[in-house]
Short mmCIF file of C-alpha atoms in Angstrom, two decimals:
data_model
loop_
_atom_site.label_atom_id
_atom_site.label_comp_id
_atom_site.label_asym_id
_atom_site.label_seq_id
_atom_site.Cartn_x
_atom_site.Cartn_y
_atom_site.Cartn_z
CA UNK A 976 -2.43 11.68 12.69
CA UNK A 977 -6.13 11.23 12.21
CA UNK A 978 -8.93 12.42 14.62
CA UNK A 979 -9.73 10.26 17.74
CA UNK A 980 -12.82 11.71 17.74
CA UNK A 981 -13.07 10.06 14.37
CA UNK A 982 -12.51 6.26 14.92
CA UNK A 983 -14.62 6.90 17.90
CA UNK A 984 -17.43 7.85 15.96
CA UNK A 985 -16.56 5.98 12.50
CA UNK A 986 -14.31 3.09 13.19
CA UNK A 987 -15.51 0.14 11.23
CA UNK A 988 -15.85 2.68 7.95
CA UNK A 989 -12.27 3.63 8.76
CA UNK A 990 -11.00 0.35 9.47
CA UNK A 991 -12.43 -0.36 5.65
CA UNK A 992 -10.69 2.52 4.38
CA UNK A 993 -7.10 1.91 6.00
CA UNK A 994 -8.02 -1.71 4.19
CA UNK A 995 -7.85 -0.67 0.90
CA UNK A 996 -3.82 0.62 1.58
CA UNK A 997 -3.27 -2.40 2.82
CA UNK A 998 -3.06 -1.40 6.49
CA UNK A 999 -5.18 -3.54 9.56
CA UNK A 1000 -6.45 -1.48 11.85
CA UNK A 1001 -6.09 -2.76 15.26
CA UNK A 1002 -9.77 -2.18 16.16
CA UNK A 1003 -10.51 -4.73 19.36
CA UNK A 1004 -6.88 -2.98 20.85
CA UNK A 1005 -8.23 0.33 20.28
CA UNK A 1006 -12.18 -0.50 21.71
CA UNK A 1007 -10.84 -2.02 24.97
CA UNK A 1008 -8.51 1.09 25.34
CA UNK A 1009 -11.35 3.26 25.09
CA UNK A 1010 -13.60 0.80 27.43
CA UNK A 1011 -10.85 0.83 29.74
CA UNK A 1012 -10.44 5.02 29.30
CA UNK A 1013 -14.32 5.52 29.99
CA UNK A 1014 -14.53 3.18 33.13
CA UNK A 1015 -11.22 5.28 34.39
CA UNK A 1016 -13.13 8.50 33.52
CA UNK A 1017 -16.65 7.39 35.00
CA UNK A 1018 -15.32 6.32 38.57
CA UNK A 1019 -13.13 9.62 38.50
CA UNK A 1020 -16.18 11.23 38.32
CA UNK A 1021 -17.58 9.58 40.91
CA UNK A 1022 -15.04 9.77 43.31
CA UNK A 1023 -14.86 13.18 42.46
CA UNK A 1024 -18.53 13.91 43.18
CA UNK A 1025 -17.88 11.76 46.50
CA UNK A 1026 -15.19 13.69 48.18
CA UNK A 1027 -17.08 17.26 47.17
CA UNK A 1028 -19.91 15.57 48.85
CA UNK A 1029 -18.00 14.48 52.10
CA UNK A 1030 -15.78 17.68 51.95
CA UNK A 1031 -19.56 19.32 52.87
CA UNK A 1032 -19.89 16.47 55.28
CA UNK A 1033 -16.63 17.88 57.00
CA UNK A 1034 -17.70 21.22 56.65
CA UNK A 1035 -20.53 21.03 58.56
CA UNK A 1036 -19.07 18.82 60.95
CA UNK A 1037 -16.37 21.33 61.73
CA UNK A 1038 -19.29 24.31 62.25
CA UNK A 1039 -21.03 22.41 64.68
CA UNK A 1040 -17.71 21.54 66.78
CA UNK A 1041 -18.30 17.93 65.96
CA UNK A 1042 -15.57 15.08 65.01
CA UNK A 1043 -14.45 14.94 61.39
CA UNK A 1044 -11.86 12.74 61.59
CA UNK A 1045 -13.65 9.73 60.07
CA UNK A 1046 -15.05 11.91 57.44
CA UNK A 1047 -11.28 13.02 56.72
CA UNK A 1048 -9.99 9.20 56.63
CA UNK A 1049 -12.21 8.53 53.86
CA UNK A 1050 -11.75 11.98 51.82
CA UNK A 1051 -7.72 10.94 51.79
CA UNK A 1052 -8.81 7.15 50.99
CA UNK A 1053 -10.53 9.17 47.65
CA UNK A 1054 -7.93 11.08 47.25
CA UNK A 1055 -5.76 8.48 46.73
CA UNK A 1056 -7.44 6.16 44.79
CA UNK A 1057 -8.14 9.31 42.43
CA UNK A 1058 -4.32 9.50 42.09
CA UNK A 1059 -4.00 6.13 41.03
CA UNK A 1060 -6.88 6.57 38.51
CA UNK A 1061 -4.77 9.61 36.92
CA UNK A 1062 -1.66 7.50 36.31
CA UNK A 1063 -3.94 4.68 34.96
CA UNK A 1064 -5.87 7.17 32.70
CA UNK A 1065 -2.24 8.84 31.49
CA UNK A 1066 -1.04 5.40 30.85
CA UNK A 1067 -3.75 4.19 28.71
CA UNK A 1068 -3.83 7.91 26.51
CA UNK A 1069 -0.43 7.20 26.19
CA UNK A 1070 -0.88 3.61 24.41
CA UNK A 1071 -3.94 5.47 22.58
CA UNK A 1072 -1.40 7.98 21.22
CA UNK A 1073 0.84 5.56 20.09
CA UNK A 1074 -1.74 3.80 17.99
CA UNK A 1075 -2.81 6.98 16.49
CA UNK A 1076 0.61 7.64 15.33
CA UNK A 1077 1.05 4.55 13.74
CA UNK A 1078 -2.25 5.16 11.56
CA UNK A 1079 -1.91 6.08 8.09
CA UNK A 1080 -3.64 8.51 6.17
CA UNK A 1081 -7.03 7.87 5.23
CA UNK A 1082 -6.78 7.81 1.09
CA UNK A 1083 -9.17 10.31 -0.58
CA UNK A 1084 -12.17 9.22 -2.01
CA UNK A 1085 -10.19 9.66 -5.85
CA UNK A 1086 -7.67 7.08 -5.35
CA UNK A 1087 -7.98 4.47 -6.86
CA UNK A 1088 -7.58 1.08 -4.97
CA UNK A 1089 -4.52 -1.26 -5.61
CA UNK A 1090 -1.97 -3.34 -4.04
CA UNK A 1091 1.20 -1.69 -4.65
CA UNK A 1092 2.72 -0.11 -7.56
CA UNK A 1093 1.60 -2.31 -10.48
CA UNK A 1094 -1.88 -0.89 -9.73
CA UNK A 1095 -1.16 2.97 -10.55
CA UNK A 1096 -2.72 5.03 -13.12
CA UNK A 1097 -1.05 6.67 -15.92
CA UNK A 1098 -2.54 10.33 -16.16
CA UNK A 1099 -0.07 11.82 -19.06
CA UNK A 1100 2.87 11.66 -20.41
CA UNK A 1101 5.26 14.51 -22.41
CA UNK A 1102 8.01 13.71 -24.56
CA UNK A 1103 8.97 11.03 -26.47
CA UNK A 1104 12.33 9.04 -25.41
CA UNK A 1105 15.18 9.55 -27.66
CA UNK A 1106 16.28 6.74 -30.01
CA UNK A 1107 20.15 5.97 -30.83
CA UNK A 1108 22.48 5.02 -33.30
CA UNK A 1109 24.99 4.27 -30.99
CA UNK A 1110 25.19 1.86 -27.60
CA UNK A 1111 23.30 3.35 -25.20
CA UNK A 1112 25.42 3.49 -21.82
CA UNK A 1113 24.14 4.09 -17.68
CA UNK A 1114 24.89 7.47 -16.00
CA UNK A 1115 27.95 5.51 -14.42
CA UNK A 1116 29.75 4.43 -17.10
CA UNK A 1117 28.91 8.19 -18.98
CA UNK A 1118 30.44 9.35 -15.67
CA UNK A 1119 33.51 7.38 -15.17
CA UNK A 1120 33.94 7.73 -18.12
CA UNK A 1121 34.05 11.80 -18.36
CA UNK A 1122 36.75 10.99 -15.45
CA UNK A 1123 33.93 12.81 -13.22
CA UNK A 1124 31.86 10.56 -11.11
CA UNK A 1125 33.92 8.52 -8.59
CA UNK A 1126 32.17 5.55 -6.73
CA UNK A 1127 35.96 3.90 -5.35
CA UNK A 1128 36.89 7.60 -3.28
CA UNK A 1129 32.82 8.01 -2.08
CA UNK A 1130 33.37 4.27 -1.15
CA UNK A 1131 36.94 4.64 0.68
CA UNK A 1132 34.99 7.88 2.24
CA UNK A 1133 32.10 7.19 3.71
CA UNK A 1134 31.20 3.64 2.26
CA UNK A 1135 28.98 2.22 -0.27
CA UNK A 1136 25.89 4.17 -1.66
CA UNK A 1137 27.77 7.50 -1.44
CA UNK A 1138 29.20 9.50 -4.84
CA UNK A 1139 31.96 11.64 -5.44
CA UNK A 1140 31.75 14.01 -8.31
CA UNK A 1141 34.29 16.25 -9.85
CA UNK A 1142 35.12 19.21 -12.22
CA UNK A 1143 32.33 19.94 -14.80
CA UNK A 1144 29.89 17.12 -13.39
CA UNK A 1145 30.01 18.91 -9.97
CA UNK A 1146 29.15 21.96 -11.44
CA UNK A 1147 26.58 20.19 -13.20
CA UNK A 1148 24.78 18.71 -10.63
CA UNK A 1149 24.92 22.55 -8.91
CA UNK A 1150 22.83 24.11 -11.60
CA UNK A 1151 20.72 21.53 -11.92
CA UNK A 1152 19.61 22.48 -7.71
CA UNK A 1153 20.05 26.28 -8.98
CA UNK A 1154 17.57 25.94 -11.66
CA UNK A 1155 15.00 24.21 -9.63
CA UNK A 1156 15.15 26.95 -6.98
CA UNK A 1157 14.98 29.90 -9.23
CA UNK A 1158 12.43 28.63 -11.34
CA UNK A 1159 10.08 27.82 -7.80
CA UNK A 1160 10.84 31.51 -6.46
CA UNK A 1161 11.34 33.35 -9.53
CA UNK A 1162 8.31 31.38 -11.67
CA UNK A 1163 6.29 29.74 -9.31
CA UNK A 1164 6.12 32.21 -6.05
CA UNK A 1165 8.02 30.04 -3.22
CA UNK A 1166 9.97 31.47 -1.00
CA UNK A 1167 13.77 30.07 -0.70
CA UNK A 1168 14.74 29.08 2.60
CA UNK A 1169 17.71 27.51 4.54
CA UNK A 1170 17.11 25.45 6.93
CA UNK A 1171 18.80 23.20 9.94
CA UNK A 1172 19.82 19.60 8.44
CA UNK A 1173 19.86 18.00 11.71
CA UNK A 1174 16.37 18.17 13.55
CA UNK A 1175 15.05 17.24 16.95
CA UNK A 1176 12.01 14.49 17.40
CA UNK A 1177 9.29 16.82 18.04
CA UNK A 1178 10.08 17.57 14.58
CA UNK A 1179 9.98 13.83 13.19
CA UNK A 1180 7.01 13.15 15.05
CA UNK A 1181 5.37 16.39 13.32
CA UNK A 1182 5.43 15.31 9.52
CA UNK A 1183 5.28 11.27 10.35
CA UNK A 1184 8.97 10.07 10.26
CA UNK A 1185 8.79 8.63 13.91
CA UNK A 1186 7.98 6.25 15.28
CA UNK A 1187 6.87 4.30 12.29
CA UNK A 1188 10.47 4.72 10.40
CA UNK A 1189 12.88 5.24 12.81
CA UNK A 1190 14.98 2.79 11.36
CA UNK A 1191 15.23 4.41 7.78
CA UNK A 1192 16.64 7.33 9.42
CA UNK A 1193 20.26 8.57 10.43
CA UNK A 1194 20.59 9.93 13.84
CA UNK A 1195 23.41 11.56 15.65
CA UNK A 1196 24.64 11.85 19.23
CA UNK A 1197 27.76 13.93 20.90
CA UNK A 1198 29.68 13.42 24.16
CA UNK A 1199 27.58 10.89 25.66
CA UNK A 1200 24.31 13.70 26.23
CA UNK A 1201 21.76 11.10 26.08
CA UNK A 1202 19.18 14.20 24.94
CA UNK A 1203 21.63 14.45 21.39
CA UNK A 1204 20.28 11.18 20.61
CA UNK A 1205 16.99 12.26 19.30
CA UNK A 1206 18.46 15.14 16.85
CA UNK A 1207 18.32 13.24 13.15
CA UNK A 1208 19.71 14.24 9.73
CA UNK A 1209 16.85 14.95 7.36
CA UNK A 1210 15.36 12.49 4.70
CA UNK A 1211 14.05 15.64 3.16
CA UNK A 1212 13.83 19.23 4.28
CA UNK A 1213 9.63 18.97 4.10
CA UNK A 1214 10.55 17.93 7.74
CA UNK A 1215 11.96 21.64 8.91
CA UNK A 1216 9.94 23.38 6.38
CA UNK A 1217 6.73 21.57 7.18
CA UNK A 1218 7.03 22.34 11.01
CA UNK A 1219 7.74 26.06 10.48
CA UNK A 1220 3.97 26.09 11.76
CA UNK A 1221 3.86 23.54 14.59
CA UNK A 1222 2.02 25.17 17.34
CA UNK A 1223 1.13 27.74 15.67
CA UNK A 1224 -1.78 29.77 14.68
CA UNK A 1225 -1.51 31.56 11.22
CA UNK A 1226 -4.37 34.37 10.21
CA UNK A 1227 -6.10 33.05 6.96
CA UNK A 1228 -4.75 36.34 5.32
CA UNK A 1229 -1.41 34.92 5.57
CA UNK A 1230 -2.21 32.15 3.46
CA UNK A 1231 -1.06 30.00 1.56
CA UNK A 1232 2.70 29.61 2.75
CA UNK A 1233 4.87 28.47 -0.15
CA UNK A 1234 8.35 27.46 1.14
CA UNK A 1235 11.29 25.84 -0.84
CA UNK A 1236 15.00 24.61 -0.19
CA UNK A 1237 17.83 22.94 -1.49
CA UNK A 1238 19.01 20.75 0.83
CA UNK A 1239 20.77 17.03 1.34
CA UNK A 1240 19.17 14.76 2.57
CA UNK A 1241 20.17 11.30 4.57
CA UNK A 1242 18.24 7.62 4.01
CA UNK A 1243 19.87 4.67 5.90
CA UNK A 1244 17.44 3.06 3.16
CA UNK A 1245 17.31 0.19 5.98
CA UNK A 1246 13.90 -1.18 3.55
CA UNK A 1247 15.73 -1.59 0.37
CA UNK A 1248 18.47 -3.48 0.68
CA UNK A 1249 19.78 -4.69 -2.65
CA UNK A 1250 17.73 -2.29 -4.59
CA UNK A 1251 19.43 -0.27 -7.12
CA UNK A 1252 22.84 -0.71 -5.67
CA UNK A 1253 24.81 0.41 -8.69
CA UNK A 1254 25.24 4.45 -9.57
CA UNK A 1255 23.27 7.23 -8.49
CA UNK A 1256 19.50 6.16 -8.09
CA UNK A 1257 19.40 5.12 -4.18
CA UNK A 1258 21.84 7.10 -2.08
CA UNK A 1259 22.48 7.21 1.86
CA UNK A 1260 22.69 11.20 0.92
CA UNK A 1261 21.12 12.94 -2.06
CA UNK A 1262 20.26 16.58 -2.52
CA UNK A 1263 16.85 17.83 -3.38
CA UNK A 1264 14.83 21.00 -3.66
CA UNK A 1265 11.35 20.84 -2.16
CA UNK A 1266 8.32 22.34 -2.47
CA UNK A 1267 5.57 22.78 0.71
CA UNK A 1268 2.38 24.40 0.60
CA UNK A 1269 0.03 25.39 3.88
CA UNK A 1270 -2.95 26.09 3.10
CA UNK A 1271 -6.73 26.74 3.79
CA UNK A 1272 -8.40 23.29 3.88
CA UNK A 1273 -10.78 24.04 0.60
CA UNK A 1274 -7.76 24.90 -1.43
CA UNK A 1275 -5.28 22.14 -0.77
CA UNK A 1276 -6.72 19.68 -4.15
CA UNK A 1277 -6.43 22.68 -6.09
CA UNK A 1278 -3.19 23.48 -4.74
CA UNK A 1279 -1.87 19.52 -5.42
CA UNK A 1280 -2.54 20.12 -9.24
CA UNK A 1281 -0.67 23.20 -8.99
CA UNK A 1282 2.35 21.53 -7.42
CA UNK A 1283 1.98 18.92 -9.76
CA UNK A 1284 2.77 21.43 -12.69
CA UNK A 1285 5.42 23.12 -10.54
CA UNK A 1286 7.52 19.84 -10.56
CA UNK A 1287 6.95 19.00 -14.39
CA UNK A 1288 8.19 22.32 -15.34
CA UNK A 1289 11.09 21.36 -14.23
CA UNK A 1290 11.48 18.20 -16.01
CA UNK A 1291 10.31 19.98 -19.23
CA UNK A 1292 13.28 22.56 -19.02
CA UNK A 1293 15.64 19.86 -19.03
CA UNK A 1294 13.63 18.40 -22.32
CA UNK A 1295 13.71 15.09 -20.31
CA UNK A 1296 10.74 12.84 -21.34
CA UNK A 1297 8.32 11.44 -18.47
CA UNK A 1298 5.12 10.17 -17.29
CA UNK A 1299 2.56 11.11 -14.53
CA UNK A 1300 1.49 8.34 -12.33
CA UNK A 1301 -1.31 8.29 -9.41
CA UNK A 1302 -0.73 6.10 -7.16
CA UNK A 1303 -3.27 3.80 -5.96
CA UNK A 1304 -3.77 3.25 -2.31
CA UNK A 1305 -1.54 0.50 -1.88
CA UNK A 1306 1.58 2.44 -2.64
CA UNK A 1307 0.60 6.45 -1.34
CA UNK A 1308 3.45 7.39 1.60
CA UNK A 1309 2.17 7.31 4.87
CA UNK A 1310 0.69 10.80 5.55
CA UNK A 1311 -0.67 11.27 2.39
CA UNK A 1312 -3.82 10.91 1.16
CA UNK A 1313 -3.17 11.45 -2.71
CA UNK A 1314 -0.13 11.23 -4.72
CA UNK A 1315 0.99 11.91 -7.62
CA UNK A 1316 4.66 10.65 -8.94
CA UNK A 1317 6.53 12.04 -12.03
CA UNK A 1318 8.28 9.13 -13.42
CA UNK A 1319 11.02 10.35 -15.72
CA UNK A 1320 12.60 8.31 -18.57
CA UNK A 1321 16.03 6.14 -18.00
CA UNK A 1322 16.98 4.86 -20.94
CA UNK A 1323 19.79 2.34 -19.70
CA UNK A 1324 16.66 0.46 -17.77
CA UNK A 1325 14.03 1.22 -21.01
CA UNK A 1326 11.43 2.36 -18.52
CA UNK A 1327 10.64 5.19 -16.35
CA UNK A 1328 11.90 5.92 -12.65
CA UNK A 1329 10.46 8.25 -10.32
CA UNK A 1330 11.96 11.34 -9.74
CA UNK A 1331 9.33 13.62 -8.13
CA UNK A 1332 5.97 12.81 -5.89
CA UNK A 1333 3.49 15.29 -4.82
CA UNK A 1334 1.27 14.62 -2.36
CA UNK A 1335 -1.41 16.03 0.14
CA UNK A 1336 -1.68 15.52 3.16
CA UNK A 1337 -4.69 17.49 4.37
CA UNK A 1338 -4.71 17.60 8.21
CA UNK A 1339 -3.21 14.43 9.19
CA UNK A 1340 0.50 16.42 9.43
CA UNK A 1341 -1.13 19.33 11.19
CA UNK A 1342 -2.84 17.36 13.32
CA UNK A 1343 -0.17 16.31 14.95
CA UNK A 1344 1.84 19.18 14.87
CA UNK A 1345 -0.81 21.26 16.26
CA UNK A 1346 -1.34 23.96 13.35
CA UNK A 1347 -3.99 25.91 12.31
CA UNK A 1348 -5.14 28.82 11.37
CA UNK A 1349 -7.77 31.74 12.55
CA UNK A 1350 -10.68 33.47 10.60
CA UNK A 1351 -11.25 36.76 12.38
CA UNK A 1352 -12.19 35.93 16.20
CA UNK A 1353 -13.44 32.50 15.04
CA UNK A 1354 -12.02 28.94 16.63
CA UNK A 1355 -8.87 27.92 14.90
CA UNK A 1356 -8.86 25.10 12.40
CA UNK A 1357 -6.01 22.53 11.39
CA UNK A 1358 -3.79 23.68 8.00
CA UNK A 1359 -3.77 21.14 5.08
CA UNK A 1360 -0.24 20.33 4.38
CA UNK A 1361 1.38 19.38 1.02
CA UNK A 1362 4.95 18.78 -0.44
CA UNK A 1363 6.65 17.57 -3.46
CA UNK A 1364 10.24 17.51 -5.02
CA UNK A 1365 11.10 19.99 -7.58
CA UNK A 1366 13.43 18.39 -8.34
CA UNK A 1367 15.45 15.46 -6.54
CA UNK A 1368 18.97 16.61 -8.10
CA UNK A 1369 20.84 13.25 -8.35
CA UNK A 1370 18.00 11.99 -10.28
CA UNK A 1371 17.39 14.69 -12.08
CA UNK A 1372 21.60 14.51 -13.47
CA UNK A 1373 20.84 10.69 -14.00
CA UNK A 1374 18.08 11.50 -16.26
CA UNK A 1375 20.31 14.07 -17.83
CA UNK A 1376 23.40 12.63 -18.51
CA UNK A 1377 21.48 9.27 -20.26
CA UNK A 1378 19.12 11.14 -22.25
CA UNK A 1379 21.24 14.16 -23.31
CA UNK A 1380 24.90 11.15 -23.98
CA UNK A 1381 26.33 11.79 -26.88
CA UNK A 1382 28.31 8.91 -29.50
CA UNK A 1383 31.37 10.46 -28.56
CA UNK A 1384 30.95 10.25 -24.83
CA UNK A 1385 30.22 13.71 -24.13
CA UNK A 1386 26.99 14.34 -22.71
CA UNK A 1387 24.57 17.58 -24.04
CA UNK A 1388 23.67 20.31 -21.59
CA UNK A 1389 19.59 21.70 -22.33
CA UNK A 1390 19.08 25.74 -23.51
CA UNK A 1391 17.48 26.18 -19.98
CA UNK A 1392 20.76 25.28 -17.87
CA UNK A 1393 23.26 26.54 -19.92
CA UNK A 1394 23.37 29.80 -18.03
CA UNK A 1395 23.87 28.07 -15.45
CA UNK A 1396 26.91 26.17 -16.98
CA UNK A 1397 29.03 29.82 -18.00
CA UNK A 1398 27.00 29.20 -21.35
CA UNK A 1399 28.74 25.86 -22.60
CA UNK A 1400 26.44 23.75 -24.15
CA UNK A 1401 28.15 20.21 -23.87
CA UNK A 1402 30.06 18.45 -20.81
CA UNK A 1403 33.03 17.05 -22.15
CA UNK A 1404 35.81 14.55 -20.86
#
């Protein structure tokens, strides 16, 4: 959530910033919200300095054994009308809060402008994508084919855009997720954590889910308690890892906090319909491990980059060629203010799909969940918050099983997971 304090002091170069993503700011709706708020606030104030005044009045009436009543009739009159000016006042902070939460990030000054994703920028790239002497098949038909990966069970299950794995592919797509989490703890310095999969909205409201995309979300409800209705299953566990510090205070020492997890996560995916409907890509439940960083505000660019290199050490352990994108402001998430994706390389679609972004958020998360940290004795400050997958896992096996196929159908397993896989160093039907 940004600053009031800000659009109060800098709307129209705001308003020009929020542009260039491609968002309007509403600013005649928020200027007569704040014209109404200061009226509200001025004849508070006056009635306030009124009935101090006429509460003397009364006072001296009283002392001298003369009639206050009048005096009185008009102090309650005040008195009322001040209580109507506090619900008016906590009505129109409410509207002001929901128009703050709707607010995007403001993009850094580094991004570069663009409509949507046609406008990114290629930073790097590492490897080069295999070539083949043999018909190059998707990640389903290597899967169905290995008798492993199961789309008509998930379906009969749960419905469509769930998978059902078996045998060696299911132990696959575990050390893929135990790969990523020892190399962030054991390489990288995160700490592992396991956290709740169903949150409350406090929560959601904290990193920017709600209100703005309520309806991408799943959430649950039990025995008719009306209060079970805001718990929600987690598009990504940045949400419980992320608000670890809401309403907090951390001391600077304690900086920076690097948290990770391997979690699932849910996406009704009510924005995409139609999109990538066959195999693995777009699921209504995926796992992932993530990567969050809170930090002191003049480290959190220098901490993206790091991230950055966190994620493509993954990708280059799995020998899996990909690209680096920034995105432009058109196409950054909501609460961040630069992005960076890792776009690895699917050879069934000749082009390269994202698998990883990494973003920073500065304050606008801790903003709204209230944390900060101390120096010393000084005033606390607001955190910079930033996250990133390390890997998504279903992509991650995508990306695996077409790069690594084999003519025979069998599908090669990289150096670095092999451990992982009892030491075998091909999947086989």
């Amino acid at each position: 959530m940004l600053d009031i304090q800000l659009l109060r002091k800098e709307i129209d170069a705001v308003a020009a910033r929020l542009k260039t993503r491609g968002f309007d700011l509403d600013v005649d709706g928020f200027n007569a919200l704040e014209v109404q708020r200061k009226t509200i606030q001025m004849r508070t104030e006056e009635l306030q300095s009124q009935r101090n005044k006429l509460s003397k009045e009364i006072g001296i009436l009283k002392s001298q054994k003369q009639s206050a009543d009048e005096v009185m009739a008009q102090v309650a009159g005040i008195g009322d009308e001040l209580k109507a000016s506090a619900v008016a006042l906590e009505d129109i902070q409410v509207k002001l809060n929901d128009l703050l939460m709707r607010i995007p990030n403001l993009p850094h000054e580094s991004v570069p402008q663009g409509k949507d994703e046609t406008e990114n920028v290629e930073i790097s790239r590492w490897g080069t994508p295999a070539t083949y002497d043999f018909e190059v098949k998707d990640h389903v038909a290597i899967g169905e084919g290995l008798g492993m990966l199961d789309f008509d069970t998930a379906a009969k299950l749960a419905g469509a855009r769930f998978s059902f794995m078996r045998g060696g592919l299911a132990k696959l797509h575990r050390a893929l997720a135990q790969l990523m989490l020892d190399t962030q703890t054991e390489v990288h310095g995160y700490t592992e954590c396991y956290t709740p999969y169903i949150v409350n909205a406090d929560s959601m409201l904290g990193t920017g889910q709600l209100p703005k995309f309520k309806e991408d979300l799943f959430w649950v409800s039990k025995g008719g308690d009306e209060e079970a209705r805001e718990m929600y299953l987690i598009p990504t566990s940045e949400i419980p890892l992320t608000n670890t510090v809401r309403d907090s205070i951390v001391a600077v020492e304690d900086l920076p906090i690097k948290l990770t997890a391997h979690t699932p996560c849910f996406r009704s995916e009510a924005g995409s319909a139609g999109r990538d409907t066959r195999g693995l890509i777009r699921q209504h439940q995926f796992d992932k491990v993530e990567m969050v960083q809170i930090v002191h505000p003049e480290k959190s660019y220098e901490t993206l980059e790091d991230m950055r290199g966190h994620a493509e050490k993954i990708l280059q352990l799995l020998e899996l060629p990909y690209r680096v994108v920034q995105l432009c402001t058109g196409d950054m998430g909501f609460g961040a203010t630069k992005t960076y994706d890792l776009e690895v390389w699917v050879p069934s679609q000749s082009t390269y799909r994202e698998i990883s972004s990494v973003s920073n958020c500065e304050a606008f998360q801790a903003q709204r969940m209230q944390a900060r940290f101390r120096v010393g004795t000084n005033k606390p400050e607001l955190l910079h918050t930033l996250n990133g997958s390390g890997l998504a896992v279903g992509r991650a096996l995508v990306a695996l099983l077409e790069n690594h196929q084999q003519v025979d159908g069998s599908v090669r397993i990289p150096v670095a997971l092999q451990p992982y896989m009892n030491g075998k160093a091909v999947l086989t039907a």
